[in-house]
Each structure stands twice: as structure tokens, then as C-alpha cells.
Amino acid sequence: MATFKPSVQLYYIRWINLWSVDSTKDVNNFPKIALHLSVGIVLYMFLYGVMIRMSVMPSSVYYEPIIFPALCKHLFSSQYAFFIIGLLLLLLFYHNRIKCSWNKLECGKSIKFLVVLTVAILTWVFTTYDFNLFFNQAHSLNRFLLLLFIPLVYWRPVFVFPFIIILLSVIGQFTILQSSMWTVLYLPIRILIMFCVYFMIYAFTNYFRTRDFIFLIGCLFAAHYWASGASKVDWDWIRFDQIYLLLPATYANGWLGFLDQDTISSITGKLALFNEPLKVLVLFAEFGCVFFFFRRKLTIVFLSLWIILHLGIFAVSGIFFWIWVILDMGLLILLLRDKLFAKQKLYNWKLLLISIVLIAGGRFWCHPVSLFWYDAPLNYTYHFEATAENGKTYDLPPDFFAPYDQQFTMSMFNFLSPDPLFPIYWGATSDAALPRWLQNADSDDKIFEKEKSDGLIAYNAKATDDLIGFVQQYVRNWNGNLKTNLPGTKLQAPRQLWTYPIWRDHNKTKPIKSISVTRITSVYKKGQYSIIRKTLVLEIDITQ
């Protein structure tokens, strides 16, 4: 026992020495650089997995007006209780470092800018969302708690930890329907968890490795774009994909709905002239970013291109990754600071090699979503129409179902139909040959014949029942409370999908007694957009 304590102390001293900073030697010490980054990545993978899983609660929790007590009970009664208790003990043991201000961290003001910006974005989104009519709750206290964390995080970095847990518990209510919401939220949440990793390292070692943190954040950003770019290095996509078909696909869902079909056809035809240059630009911005840390100027070019790319996609399709745009701008501002760059020495061939491995291998450690598809000229859109008690009928745009509007905007409801359909969602397909065949089809009848012979039956009875149950419960609650506007929703964060009109009839309609769902099939071929079929696929009785 006498030799045990000195041995532990010796190993602890060696551990601390591994993280000591020597700017003159560190930059050329490849084993030390690799060790630091490896520890950071392993801790990130562990902490990300734990924090995501520990925040998953049963949906019954969200029927309560306050989520926070249920969250505390869940945390301390789950398998992650030991992790929580250990974290609390860590806070006690290293309390002097844990409660430190941003100024105690190397380049603390710069890091604070990026972290607080990320917290502010997520807080804006999840404090101003619509009243949740499915659970019939506003969860006002949880919104207030998130809002409270902006000044707390601005004051002390340690508050990032509880912010993430409370945020994830709030997000849980939106997972009852299939959603692509996580696609845009992955990046900001991962930024905050990466910061937590390096703050934990600081607690254990008294060193905050700013260069490592900024380097891994840059790799994190680039990996999320490279995953999509790598998928597009596909011979069929390079030769045949028609990017401009994204416009008629989103027009069918309501984007630029104030324009007539002939105008959309004309604009689409003009966009077709730039198809090949656009593909080159996309490949360079996404696949080329594996060289994100080749030179500082190239880093700035990639960040600028990503911003331009998102704005261009928004103009054409109404798909607005505004969160990523702001984060790209935030990182760009951070990396333009000359003093920070001169001190951190982010550009050398050793870090470049490591960055290439981390960016290209992102799916093994940060799991970015690959946004890849073949653009098809045909699209299925699902239209919801309500019948009120007085017999009046009116459209229900996706915004009526807010905060679940994104799921209804995506129109991924092919599971409602017992008939064979092409595997196309929002004008996108994984079948490389199908778009070419559709563009060359002689007539609508030929399209319907191929759909019947080669289409897939996606009908799913359980998914259909789940959707019916969701709509019935949501609309019944709406019927009982026609006015559900919250004060904060007037300052609501921008939508990710801008393809539908805003619902403005909350106080002008009678209670709804039934809803019909119609599938609209549209196609763009031979330079002309047209609707070729309307099919009633579902009727939902709200009064049952």
C-alpha cells in the first residue's frame, strides 16, 4: 500500500506533463500531437454517446407541464446514474478549475464567442417553437431554463454541460414522428460536446488545448460536408444528375407558390444551362474540403463557399440550413483573427495529414449525415384538407401541424398507399437510372405503366395507424383550444424548410371533424412542369 500512492502520483504527474504546452517544441512533436488528438476524439465519442442516450425519456413525460423533474428522476434512476454521480464528484474535487471563468482558458474570449453563439442559436430554436398540440403542453419552464443558460454560459463555461442535457430532453418530444430535424441539429450539438471534452481535459490537467480544440472543430465542420461530397463522387451522379430538378420538386411542395407553372418551367430551363458548373462547384466545396487545413486561405475559401452554397440552395429550393450558415460564419470570424492563428500554428504538413484522415474518416467518429440523392423529375406531394363542423373545407399546410411541420413538409407518406410507387421522396431517389427514364418518357400513361410494373409497394399498416393516431390527437386538442399562440413564437427562429405558406386561420375556423389526404403526382419533362394525377389516399375521422 505504501508503494501504491507514489505510483499513482507518478502516473498522474506523467499524465499532466503530456498536456503541458511548449509552443516551440509541440508543433514538431508528432507523437504528442497524435496522442492529444486521439484522447480528444475518444473522449468525444464516449461523451457524445452517453449524453445522447441519457437524455432519451419515455414519451409519457411530455404530457406533463414541466419536463425538468422527470429528467432529474430519469437521470438518477437510469444506468447512467453512476456517470452523473461521478461527474458531480469531479465537480467537487476539481471545483476551482470547474468554476473558472472564460479568461482562465487559453484564447478564452475567442472560444467563448463560438460556444455562446452555438448556445444562442439552439436556445432561439427551442424556446420559440409552437405550442405542442400533440402533448397539449407549452413546457414554458423548460423554455425559460434554456433561455437562462445564455447568460450562464456567457459567465462560466461549465454551464455548457447542463445546457446540453436539458436541450436534448426538450428535443425528445419531436421524435415521435420520423424527422430529418436532426440533420441540421447534429453539428451545433457536436460543437458543444467537443467543447465539453476539452473543458474536462482542462479540469484534469489544468491545460486547455486551444489548438487541438479549434483543429478538431474544423475537422468536424469539414467532415459534415465531405460525407455528402464523397457520396457524389459517383459516375452516374457526375454524368447524369440534373441538379436543377430540385426547383420543380420543391415547387410542388409550395416553394415559390406565387409563381405560375409556366414561370417555374422557364426558370428551371434556365437553371439547366448551369447544371455542369454547379456540379463542379458542389464537388469542390464538399469533396475538396478534405484539404480544409492545407492553407489558411483555402480554409477561408471553403467556409465562404459553404455559405454561398447554402444561400444558393435556399434561393432555388427553399431549403435553408441557416443554422449551418451562422456557424460557418462564426468559425470564419474566429479563424480570421490573426493573433489567434499566429499563436496556434494550425498549418503544417503533420496536422494536414491528421486532418485528412479525420475528415475522410468522419463516419467512424462523428457520424455525419450524407446528403446524397439523384434528382428526379417526378414528385409525390401529400395534401391535407380539413372539413369543419359547418361543412367548410380548407387546406392544412404543414405549418398547421407545427412544431411537427418539418415532418409534414417532407411528405414522406408513401407508406399510406397500397399501390406501387416509384421510390421518390421530395424529388429525390436512390435509383440512378430512374430519373433518366422519366425524362425520356413519351407520355404520362407510359409513366403510370412503369410505376405499376416497376414501382414498390411501401404500404405500412403500423405507420399508417401511427399517423392517424397522431393527427386525431393533435386536431382534437386544436379543436378544444383554437388559440394556442405563445408570446415567444412571434420571435420564432427561421424555418429550415420554407416551401409552404404560413397557417393564419387559427381564430377564423370552426372545429375540424375530418381530414382527407390526397397524393399529388407532378412531373417536369420536356421543359414543362405539370400535375398529372391526384389520388385520395386517406380519410381521418376526428370525431371517433
Coordinates of C-alpha atoms in Angstrom, one line a residue:
M1 CA 0.0 0.0 0.0
A2 CA 2.9 2.3 0.7
T3 CA 4.2 2.0 -2.9
F4 CA 0.7 2.4 -4.4
K5 CA 0.2 6.1 -3.7
P6 CA 3.6 7.2 -5.0
S7 CA 3.0 5.1 -8.2
V8 CA -0.4 6.7 -8.7
Q9 CA 1.1 10.2 -8.1
L10 CA 3.9 9.4 -10.6
Y11 CA 1.5 8.4 -13.3
Y12 CA -0.6 11.4 -12.6
I13 CA 2.4 13.7 -13.0
R14 CA 3.3 12.0 -16.2
W15 CA -0.3 12.5 -17.4
I16 CA -0.1 16.2 -16.6
N17 CA 3.2 16.5 -18.4
L18 CA 1.7 15.1 -21.5
W19 CA -0.6 18.0 -21.8
S20 CA 1.9 20.7 -20.9
V21 CA 2.3 23.4 -23.5
D22 CA 5.6 24.2 -25.2
S23 CA 4.8 26.1 -28.4
T24 CA 8.4 25.8 -29.7
K25 CA 8.6 22.0 -29.5
D26 CA 4.9 21.0 -29.7
V27 CA 4.4 21.9 -33.3
N28 CA 7.0 19.3 -34.4
N29 CA 6.2 16.6 -31.9
F30 CA 4.1 14.3 -34.0
P31 CA 3.6 11.6 -31.4
K32 CA 2.4 14.1 -28.8
I33 CA 0.1 15.8 -31.3
A34 CA -1.4 12.5 -32.3
L35 CA -1.8 11.5 -28.6
H36 CA -3.6 14.7 -27.7
L37 CA -6.0 14.5 -30.6
S38 CA -6.6 10.7 -30.1
V39 CA -7.6 11.3 -26.5
G40 CA -9.8 14.2 -27.5
I41 CA -11.6 12.0 -30.1
V42 CA -12.0 9.0 -27.8
L43 CA -13.5 11.2 -25.1
Y44 CA -15.7 12.9 -27.6
M45 CA -17.1 9.6 -28.9
F46 CA -17.7 8.4 -25.3
L47 CA -19.3 11.7 -24.1
Y48 CA -21.5 12.1 -27.2
G49 CA -22.9 8.6 -26.8
V50 CA -23.5 9.0 -23.1
M51 CA -25.2 12.4 -23.3
I52 CA -27.4 11.4 -26.2
R53 CA -28.6 8.2 -24.6
M54 CA -29.0 9.5 -21.1
S55 CA -31.4 12.2 -22.3
V56 CA -33.8 9.8 -24.0
M57 CA -37.0 9.6 -22.0
P58 CA -40.4 7.9 -22.5
S59 CA -42.9 10.0 -24.5
S60 CA -45.3 10.0 -21.5
V61 CA -43.0 12.5 -19.8
Y62 CA -44.0 15.2 -22.3
Y63 CA -47.7 15.1 -21.2
E64 CA -46.5 16.8 -18.0
P65 CA -46.3 20.7 -18.0
I66 CA -42.8 20.5 -16.6
I67 CA -40.1 18.2 -18.0
F68 CA -37.3 19.0 -15.6
P69 CA -38.4 16.9 -12.6
A70 CA -38.9 13.9 -14.8
L71 CA -35.5 14.5 -16.3
C72 CA -33.8 14.5 -12.9
K73 CA -35.6 11.3 -11.9
H74 CA -34.7 9.7 -15.2
L75 CA -31.0 10.6 -14.8
F76 CA -30.6 9.3 -11.3
S77 CA -32.7 6.1 -11.8
S78 CA -31.1 5.1 -15.1
Q79 CA -28.0 3.1 -15.9
Y80 CA -26.2 6.4 -16.3
A81 CA -26.6 7.3 -12.6
F82 CA -23.0 6.3 -11.9
F83 CA -21.8 8.6 -14.6
I84 CA -23.8 11.5 -13.2
I85 CA -22.6 10.9 -9.7
G86 CA -19.0 10.6 -10.9
L87 CA -19.4 13.9 -12.7
L88 CA -20.7 15.6 -9.6
L89 CA -17.8 14.2 -7.6
L90 CA -15.5 15.5 -10.3
L91 CA -17.0 18.9 -9.8
L92 CA -16.3 18.8 -6.1
F93 CA -12.8 17.5 -6.4
Y94 CA -11.7 20.0 -9.2
H95 CA -14.1 22.8 -8.1
N96 CA -11.5 25.5 -8.5
R97 CA -11.0 24.7 -12.2
I98 CA -14.6 23.8 -12.9
K99 CA -15.9 27.2 -11.8
C100 CA -13.2 29.1 -13.7
S101 CA -14.1 32.0 -16.0
W102 CA -13.5 32.0 -19.7
N103 CA -10.4 34.2 -19.2
K104 CA -8.7 31.3 -17.5
L105 CA -8.7 29.3 -20.7
E106 CA -6.2 29.9 -23.4
C107 CA -7.8 32.2 -26.1
G108 CA -10.9 32.1 -23.9
K109 CA -12.6 35.1 -25.5
S110 CA -12.3 33.5 -29.0
I111 CA -13.6 30.1 -27.8
K112 CA -16.4 31.8 -25.8
F113 CA -17.6 33.6 -29.0
L114 CA -18.1 30.3 -30.8
V115 CA -19.7 28.4 -27.9
V116 CA -22.0 31.2 -26.8
L117 CA -23.1 31.7 -30.5
T118 CA -23.9 28.0 -30.7
V119 CA -25.9 28.0 -27.4
A120 CA -27.8 31.1 -28.5
I121 CA -28.8 29.5 -31.8
L122 CA -30.1 26.4 -30.2
T123 CA -31.8 28.4 -27.4
W124 CA -33.6 30.5 -30.1
V125 CA -34.9 27.4 -31.9
F126 CA -36.1 25.6 -28.7
T127 CA -37.6 28.5 -26.8
T128 CA -39.7 29.9 -29.6
Y129 CA -41.2 26.8 -31.2
D130 CA -45.0 26.5 -31.4
F131 CA -47.3 25.2 -28.6
N132 CA -47.1 21.4 -28.8
L133 CA -50.7 20.4 -29.5
F134 CA -50.0 16.7 -29.6
F135 CA -49.0 16.7 -25.9
N136 CA -51.2 19.8 -25.3
Q137 CA -48.3 21.4 -23.4
A138 CA -46.2 24.6 -23.8
H139 CA -43.4 23.4 -21.4
S140 CA -42.8 27.0 -20.6
L141 CA -40.5 26.4 -17.6
N142 CA -38.1 24.4 -19.8
R143 CA -38.1 27.1 -22.4
F144 CA -37.2 29.6 -19.6
L145 CA -34.4 27.3 -18.3
L146 CA -32.9 27.2 -21.8
L147 CA -33.1 31.0 -22.1
L148 CA -31.5 31.3 -18.7
F149 CA -28.4 29.4 -19.9
I150 CA -27.4 32.1 -22.4
P151 CA -26.1 34.4 -19.6
L152 CA -24.9 31.5 -17.5
V153 CA -22.8 30.1 -20.3
Y154 CA -21.6 33.6 -21.1
W155 CA -20.5 33.8 -17.4
R156 CA -19.0 30.4 -16.9
P157 CA -18.1 27.6 -19.4
V158 CA -19.2 24.8 -17.0
F159 CA -22.8 25.6 -17.7
V160 CA -22.5 24.1 -21.2
F161 CA -22.9 20.6 -19.6
P162 CA -26.3 21.0 -18.1
F163 CA -27.5 23.1 -21.1
I164 CA -26.9 20.1 -23.4
I165 CA -28.8 17.7 -21.2
I166 CA -31.8 20.0 -20.8
L167 CA -31.8 20.8 -24.5
L168 CA -31.7 17.1 -25.5
S169 CA -34.6 16.4 -23.1
V170 CA -36.7 19.2 -24.8
I171 CA -35.8 17.8 -28.3
G172 CA -37.1 14.4 -27.3
Q173 CA -40.7 15.5 -27.8
F174 CA -40.2 15.9 -31.5
T175 CA -39.0 12.4 -32.2
I176 CA -42.4 10.7 -32.0
L177 CA -42.7 11.2 -35.8
Q178 CA -39.9 10.4 -38.3
S179 CA -37.9 13.5 -38.8
S180 CA -34.9 15.0 -40.6
M181 CA -34.7 17.7 -37.9
W182 CA -31.5 16.0 -36.5
T183 CA -29.7 16.6 -39.8
V184 CA -29.3 20.3 -39.1
L185 CA -29.0 20.0 -35.3
Y186 CA -26.2 17.4 -35.3
L187 CA -23.5 19.9 -36.0
P188 CA -24.2 22.6 -33.2
I189 CA -24.8 19.9 -30.6
R190 CA -21.5 18.2 -31.5
I191 CA -19.6 21.5 -31.3
L192 CA -20.8 21.9 -27.7
I193 CA -20.0 18.3 -26.8
M194 CA -16.5 18.8 -28.2
F195 CA -16.0 21.8 -26.1
C196 CA -17.1 19.8 -23.0
V197 CA -14.4 17.3 -23.8
Y198 CA -11.7 19.9 -23.8
F199 CA -13.1 21.5 -20.7
M200 CA -12.9 18.1 -18.9
I201 CA -9.3 17.8 -20.1
Y202 CA -8.7 21.2 -18.6
A203 CA -10.3 20.1 -15.3
F204 CA -7.9 17.1 -15.1
T205 CA -4.7 18.7 -16.4
N206 CA -5.1 22.5 -15.9
Y207 CA -4.3 22.9 -19.6
F208 CA -6.9 23.9 -22.3
R209 CA -5.5 22.8 -25.7
T210 CA -6.9 25.6 -27.9
R211 CA -5.1 24.5 -31.0
D212 CA -6.5 20.9 -30.6
F213 CA -10.0 22.2 -30.0
I214 CA -10.0 24.5 -33.0
F215 CA -8.4 21.9 -35.1
L216 CA -11.0 19.2 -34.2
I217 CA -13.8 21.7 -34.6
G218 CA -12.5 22.4 -38.2
C219 CA -12.4 18.7 -38.9
L220 CA -15.9 18.3 -37.5
F221 CA -17.2 21.0 -39.8
A222 CA -15.4 19.7 -42.9
A223 CA -16.4 16.0 -42.2
H224 CA -20.1 17.0 -42.3
Y225 CA -19.7 18.5 -45.8
W226 CA -17.2 15.9 -47.0
A227 CA -19.6 13.0 -46.3
S228 CA -22.0 14.4 -48.8
G229 CA -19.3 15.2 -51.3
A230 CA -17.7 11.7 -51.1
S231 CA -21.1 10.2 -51.9
K232 CA -21.4 12.4 -55.0
V233 CA -18.1 11.1 -56.4
D234 CA -20.3 8.6 -58.3
W235 CA -20.1 8.1 -62.1
D236 CA -23.8 8.2 -62.5
W237 CA -24.2 11.4 -60.5
I238 CA -21.3 13.1 -62.2
R239 CA -22.6 12.3 -65.7
F240 CA -26.3 12.3 -65.4
D241 CA -27.7 14.1 -62.3
Q242 CA -29.8 17.2 -63.0
I243 CA -29.4 19.5 -60.0
Y244 CA -31.9 22.0 -61.4
L245 CA -34.8 19.5 -60.9
L246 CA -34.7 20.4 -57.2
L247 CA -36.7 23.5 -58.1
P248 CA -39.8 21.8 -59.6
A249 CA -39.7 19.2 -56.8
T250 CA -39.9 21.9 -54.1
Y251 CA -42.3 24.0 -56.1
A252 CA -44.7 21.0 -55.9
N253 CA -44.4 21.4 -52.1
G254 CA -45.2 25.1 -52.1
W255 CA -41.8 26.9 -52.7
L256 CA -42.3 30.0 -54.9
G257 CA -46.0 29.2 -54.9
F258 CA -46.9 32.7 -56.0
L259 CA -45.4 31.9 -59.5
D260 CA -47.4 30.0 -62.1
Q261 CA -46.3 26.7 -63.7
D262 CA -45.1 28.3 -66.9
T263 CA -42.8 30.6 -65.0
I264 CA -41.4 27.8 -63.0
S265 CA -40.8 25.8 -66.2
S266 CA -39.0 28.8 -67.7
I267 CA -36.7 29.3 -64.6
T268 CA -36.0 25.5 -64.4
G269 CA -35.0 25.6 -68.1
K270 CA -32.5 28.5 -67.5
L271 CA -31.0 26.7 -64.4
A272 CA -30.4 23.6 -66.6
L273 CA -27.8 25.7 -68.6
F274 CA -25.7 25.8 -65.4
N275 CA -26.0 22.2 -64.4
E276 CA -22.5 21.1 -65.0
P277 CA -20.7 24.2 -63.5
L278 CA -23.0 23.7 -60.4
K279 CA -21.9 20.1 -60.0
V280 CA -18.3 21.1 -60.2
L281 CA -18.8 23.8 -57.6
V282 CA -20.6 21.3 -55.3
L283 CA -17.9 18.7 -55.6
F284 CA -15.1 21.2 -54.9
A285 CA -16.9 22.7 -51.9
E286 CA -17.8 19.3 -50.4
F287 CA -15.4 16.7 -51.6
G288 CA -12.4 19.1 -51.9
C289 CA -12.7 20.2 -48.2
V290 CA -10.7 17.1 -47.2
F291 CA -7.8 19.7 -47.7
F292 CA -9.5 22.1 -45.3
F293 CA -6.2 22.6 -43.3
F294 CA -3.9 22.8 -46.3
R295 CA -3.5 26.6 -46.2
R296 CA -5.3 29.3 -44.2
K297 CA -6.5 31.0 -47.4
L298 CA -8.0 27.7 -48.5
T299 CA -9.8 27.3 -45.2
I300 CA -11.4 30.7 -45.7
V301 CA -12.4 29.8 -49.3
F302 CA -14.1 26.6 -48.1
L303 CA -16.1 28.3 -45.3
S304 CA -17.1 31.1 -47.8
L305 CA -18.2 28.5 -50.4
W306 CA -20.3 26.6 -47.9
I307 CA -22.1 29.8 -47.0
I308 CA -22.7 30.6 -50.7
L309 CA -23.8 27.1 -51.4
H310 CA -26.4 27.2 -48.6
L311 CA -27.7 30.5 -49.8
G312 CA -27.9 29.3 -53.4
I313 CA -29.8 26.1 -52.3
F314 CA -32.2 28.3 -50.4
A315 CA -32.9 30.5 -53.4
V316 CA -33.6 27.5 -55.6
S317 CA -35.4 25.2 -53.3
G318 CA -36.5 26.9 -50.0
I319 CA -34.3 24.5 -48.0
F320 CA -32.5 26.8 -45.6
F321 CA -29.7 25.5 -43.4
W322 CA -29.5 28.8 -41.7
I323 CA -28.0 27.3 -38.5
W324 CA -25.0 26.0 -40.5
V325 CA -24.7 29.3 -42.3
I326 CA -24.4 31.2 -39.0
L327 CA -21.9 28.5 -37.6
D328 CA -19.8 28.7 -40.8
M329 CA -19.7 32.5 -40.4
G330 CA -18.8 32.1 -36.7
L331 CA -15.9 29.8 -37.5
L332 CA -14.8 32.1 -40.3
I333 CA -14.8 35.1 -38.0
L334 CA -12.9 33.0 -35.4
L335 CA -10.3 31.8 -37.9
L336 CA -9.8 35.3 -39.3
R337 CA -8.2 36.5 -36.1
D338 CA -4.6 36.9 -36.9
K339 CA -3.3 36.8 -33.3
L340 CA -5.1 33.5 -32.7
F341 CA -3.7 31.9 -35.8
A342 CA -0.1 33.1 -35.3
K343 CA -0.1 31.6 -31.8
Q344 CA -1.8 28.3 -32.5
K345 CA 0.2 27.2 -35.6
L346 CA -2.6 25.3 -37.2
Y347 CA -1.0 24.8 -40.6
N348 CA 1.8 22.3 -41.1
W349 CA 2.1 19.0 -43.0
K350 CA 1.7 16.8 -39.9
L351 CA -1.6 18.4 -38.9
L352 CA -2.7 18.3 -42.6
L353 CA -2.2 14.5 -42.7
I354 CA -4.1 14.1 -39.5
S355 CA -6.9 16.3 -40.8
I356 CA -7.2 14.4 -44.0
V357 CA -7.6 11.1 -42.0
L358 CA -10.2 12.7 -39.6
I359 CA -12.3 14.4 -42.3
A360 CA -12.3 11.4 -44.6
G361 CA -12.9 9.1 -41.7
G362 CA -15.6 11.2 -40.1
R363 CA -18.2 8.4 -40.3
F364 CA -16.2 6.4 -37.7
W365 CA -16.0 9.1 -35.0
C366 CA -18.6 11.9 -35.6
H367 CA -21.1 10.1 -37.9
P368 CA -22.1 13.0 -40.3
V369 CA -25.2 12.5 -42.4
S370 CA -24.6 12.0 -46.1
L371 CA -26.9 14.3 -48.1
F372 CA -26.9 12.4 -51.4
W373 CA -29.5 11.5 -53.9
Y374 CA -30.3 11.6 -57.6
D375 CA -32.7 14.4 -58.6
A376 CA -35.8 13.1 -60.3
P377 CA -38.3 15.0 -62.5
L378 CA -41.3 13.3 -60.7
N379 CA -42.5 14.1 -57.3
Y380 CA -45.2 12.9 -54.8
T381 CA -46.8 15.5 -52.6
Y382 CA -49.3 14.8 -49.8
H383 CA -52.0 17.4 -49.4
F384 CA -54.1 17.6 -46.2
E385 CA -57.6 19.1 -46.4
A386 CA -59.9 19.7 -43.4
T387 CA -63.6 19.7 -43.3
A388 CA -65.1 21.8 -40.5
E389 CA -68.3 21.2 -38.5
N390 CA -70.1 23.8 -40.6
G391 CA -69.1 21.9 -43.8
K392 CA -66.5 24.3 -44.9
T393 CA -63.3 22.8 -46.4
Y394 CA -59.9 24.4 -46.3
D395 CA -56.2 23.5 -46.8
L396 CA -54.0 22.5 -43.9
P397 CA -50.4 23.4 -44.8
P398 CA -47.6 21.7 -42.8
D399 CA -47.4 24.8 -40.6
F400 CA -50.8 23.8 -39.1
F401 CA -49.1 20.8 -37.5
A402 CA -46.2 22.9 -36.0
P403 CA -43.9 22.1 -34.3
Y404 CA -44.1 19.0 -36.4
D405 CA -44.3 21.0 -39.6
Q406 CA -41.0 19.7 -41.0
Q407 CA -42.2 16.1 -41.0
F408 CA -45.3 17.1 -42.9
T409 CA -43.3 19.3 -45.3
M410 CA -41.1 16.4 -46.2
S411 CA -44.2 14.5 -47.3
M412 CA -42.6 11.1 -46.7
F413 CA -46.0 9.4 -46.6
N414 CA -45.7 6.8 -49.4
F415 CA -46.4 4.2 -46.7
L416 CA -50.1 5.3 -46.9
S417 CA -50.6 3.8 -50.4
P418 CA -51.2 0.1 -51.2
D419 CA -50.4 0.9 -54.8
P420 CA -46.9 0.6 -56.2
L421 CA -45.0 3.9 -56.3
F422 CA -41.6 5.0 -57.5
P423 CA -39.0 5.2 -54.7
I424 CA -39.1 9.0 -54.8
Y425 CA -39.3 11.4 -51.9
W426 CA -39.2 15.2 -52.4
G427 CA -38.0 14.6 -55.9
A428 CA -35.0 12.5 -54.7
T429 CA -34.3 8.9 -55.4
S430 CA -31.5 6.4 -54.9
D431 CA -32.2 4.8 -58.3
A432 CA -29.7 6.3 -60.7
A433 CA -31.5 5.1 -63.9
L434 CA -35.0 6.2 -62.9
P435 CA -34.6 10.0 -63.5
R436 CA -33.2 9.4 -67.0
W437 CA -36.1 7.1 -67.9
L438 CA -38.7 9.6 -66.6
Q439 CA -37.2 12.5 -68.5
N440 CA -37.4 10.5 -71.7
A441 CA -40.9 9.1 -71.1
D442 CA -43.2 9.7 -74.1
S443 CA -46.4 10.2 -72.2
D444 CA -48.0 10.3 -68.7
D445 CA -49.5 6.9 -69.5
K446 CA -46.1 5.4 -70.0
I447 CA -45.1 6.8 -66.6
F448 CA -48.1 5.2 -64.9
E449 CA -47.4 1.9 -66.7
K450 CA -43.8 1.8 -65.4
E451 CA -44.9 2.8 -62.0
K452 CA -47.4 -0.1 -61.8
S453 CA -44.9 -2.6 -63.1
D454 CA -41.6 -1.5 -61.5
G455 CA -42.8 0.6 -58.6
L456 CA -42.5 -0.5 -54.9
I457 CA -45.4 -1.1 -52.5
A458 CA -44.4 0.9 -49.5
Y459 CA -47.6 0.4 -47.6
N460 CA -47.1 0.0 -43.8
A461 CA -50.2 -0.6 -41.7
K462 CA -48.5 0.4 -38.4
A463 CA -47.0 3.6 -39.8
T464 CA -50.5 4.5 -41.2
D465 CA -52.2 3.8 -37.8
D466 CA -49.5 5.9 -36.1
L467 CA -50.1 8.8 -38.4
I468 CA -53.8 8.6 -38.0
G469 CA -53.5 8.5 -34.2
F470 CA -51.1 11.5 -34.3
V471 CA -53.4 13.6 -36.5
Q472 CA -56.5 12.7 -34.4
Q473 CA -54.9 13.6 -31.1
Y474 CA -53.3 16.8 -32.5
V475 CA -56.5 18.0 -34.1
R476 CA -58.8 17.2 -31.2
N477 CA -56.5 19.3 -29.0
W478 CA -56.6 22.0 -31.6
N479 CA -60.4 21.8 -31.6
G480 CA -60.5 22.3 -27.9
N481 CA -58.1 25.2 -27.9
L482 CA -58.4 27.2 -31.2
K483 CA -56.0 29.8 -29.9
T484 CA -52.6 28.4 -29.0
N485 CA -50.2 31.2 -29.9
L486 CA -47.4 31.7 -27.3
P487 CA -45.7 35.1 -26.8
G488 CA -42.3 33.8 -27.8
T489 CA -43.5 32.4 -31.2
K490 CA -43.6 35.9 -32.6
L491 CA -39.8 35.9 -32.4
Q492 CA -39.6 32.3 -33.8
A493 CA -36.4 31.1 -35.3
P494 CA -36.4 30.8 -39.1
R495 CA -37.7 27.6 -40.6
Q496 CA -35.4 25.1 -42.2
L497 CA -38.0 24.4 -44.9
W498 CA -39.6 27.4 -46.5
T499 CA -41.7 25.5 -49.0
Y500 CA -45.2 26.1 -47.6
P501 CA -47.5 29.0 -46.7
I502 CA -47.9 30.2 -43.1
W503 CA -51.1 29.0 -41.4
R504 CA -53.0 32.1 -40.3
D505 CA -56.6 30.9 -39.6
H506 CA -56.3 29.8 -36.0
N507 CA -59.2 32.1 -34.9
K508 CA -61.3 32.1 -38.1
T509 CA -62.3 28.4 -38.4
K510 CA -64.7 26.1 -36.7
P511 CA -63.6 22.8 -35.1
I512 CA -62.4 20.2 -37.6
K513 CA -64.5 17.0 -38.0
S514 CA -62.4 15.2 -40.7
I515 CA -59.3 15.4 -42.7
S516 CA -58.6 14.0 -46.2
V517 CA -55.1 13.2 -47.5
T518 CA -54.5 13.5 -51.3
R519 CA -51.4 12.4 -53.1
I520 CA -50.5 14.8 -55.9
T521 CA -48.1 13.5 -58.6
S522 CA -46.3 16.1 -60.5
V523 CA -43.6 15.9 -63.2
Y524 CA -41.2 18.1 -65.1
K525 CA -40.4 16.8 -68.6
K526 CA -39.7 18.3 -72.0
G527 CA -39.3 21.7 -70.3
Q528 CA -42.7 21.8 -68.8
Y529 CA -43.9 21.4 -65.2
S530 CA -47.4 19.8 -64.7
I531 CA -49.6 18.0 -62.3
I532 CA -50.5 14.6 -63.8
R533 CA -52.6 12.9 -61.0
K534 CA -54.5 13.5 -57.8
T535 CA -55.3 10.4 -55.7
L536 CA -57.3 10.3 -52.4
V537 CA -55.3 8.0 -50.1
L538 CA -56.7 8.5 -46.6
E539 CA -59.6 9.9 -44.7
I540 CA -59.3 10.6 -41.0
D541 CA -62.4 11.0 -38.8
I542 CA -61.5 13.3 -35.9
T543 CA -64.8 12.7 -34.1
Q544 CA -64.2 9.0 -33.5

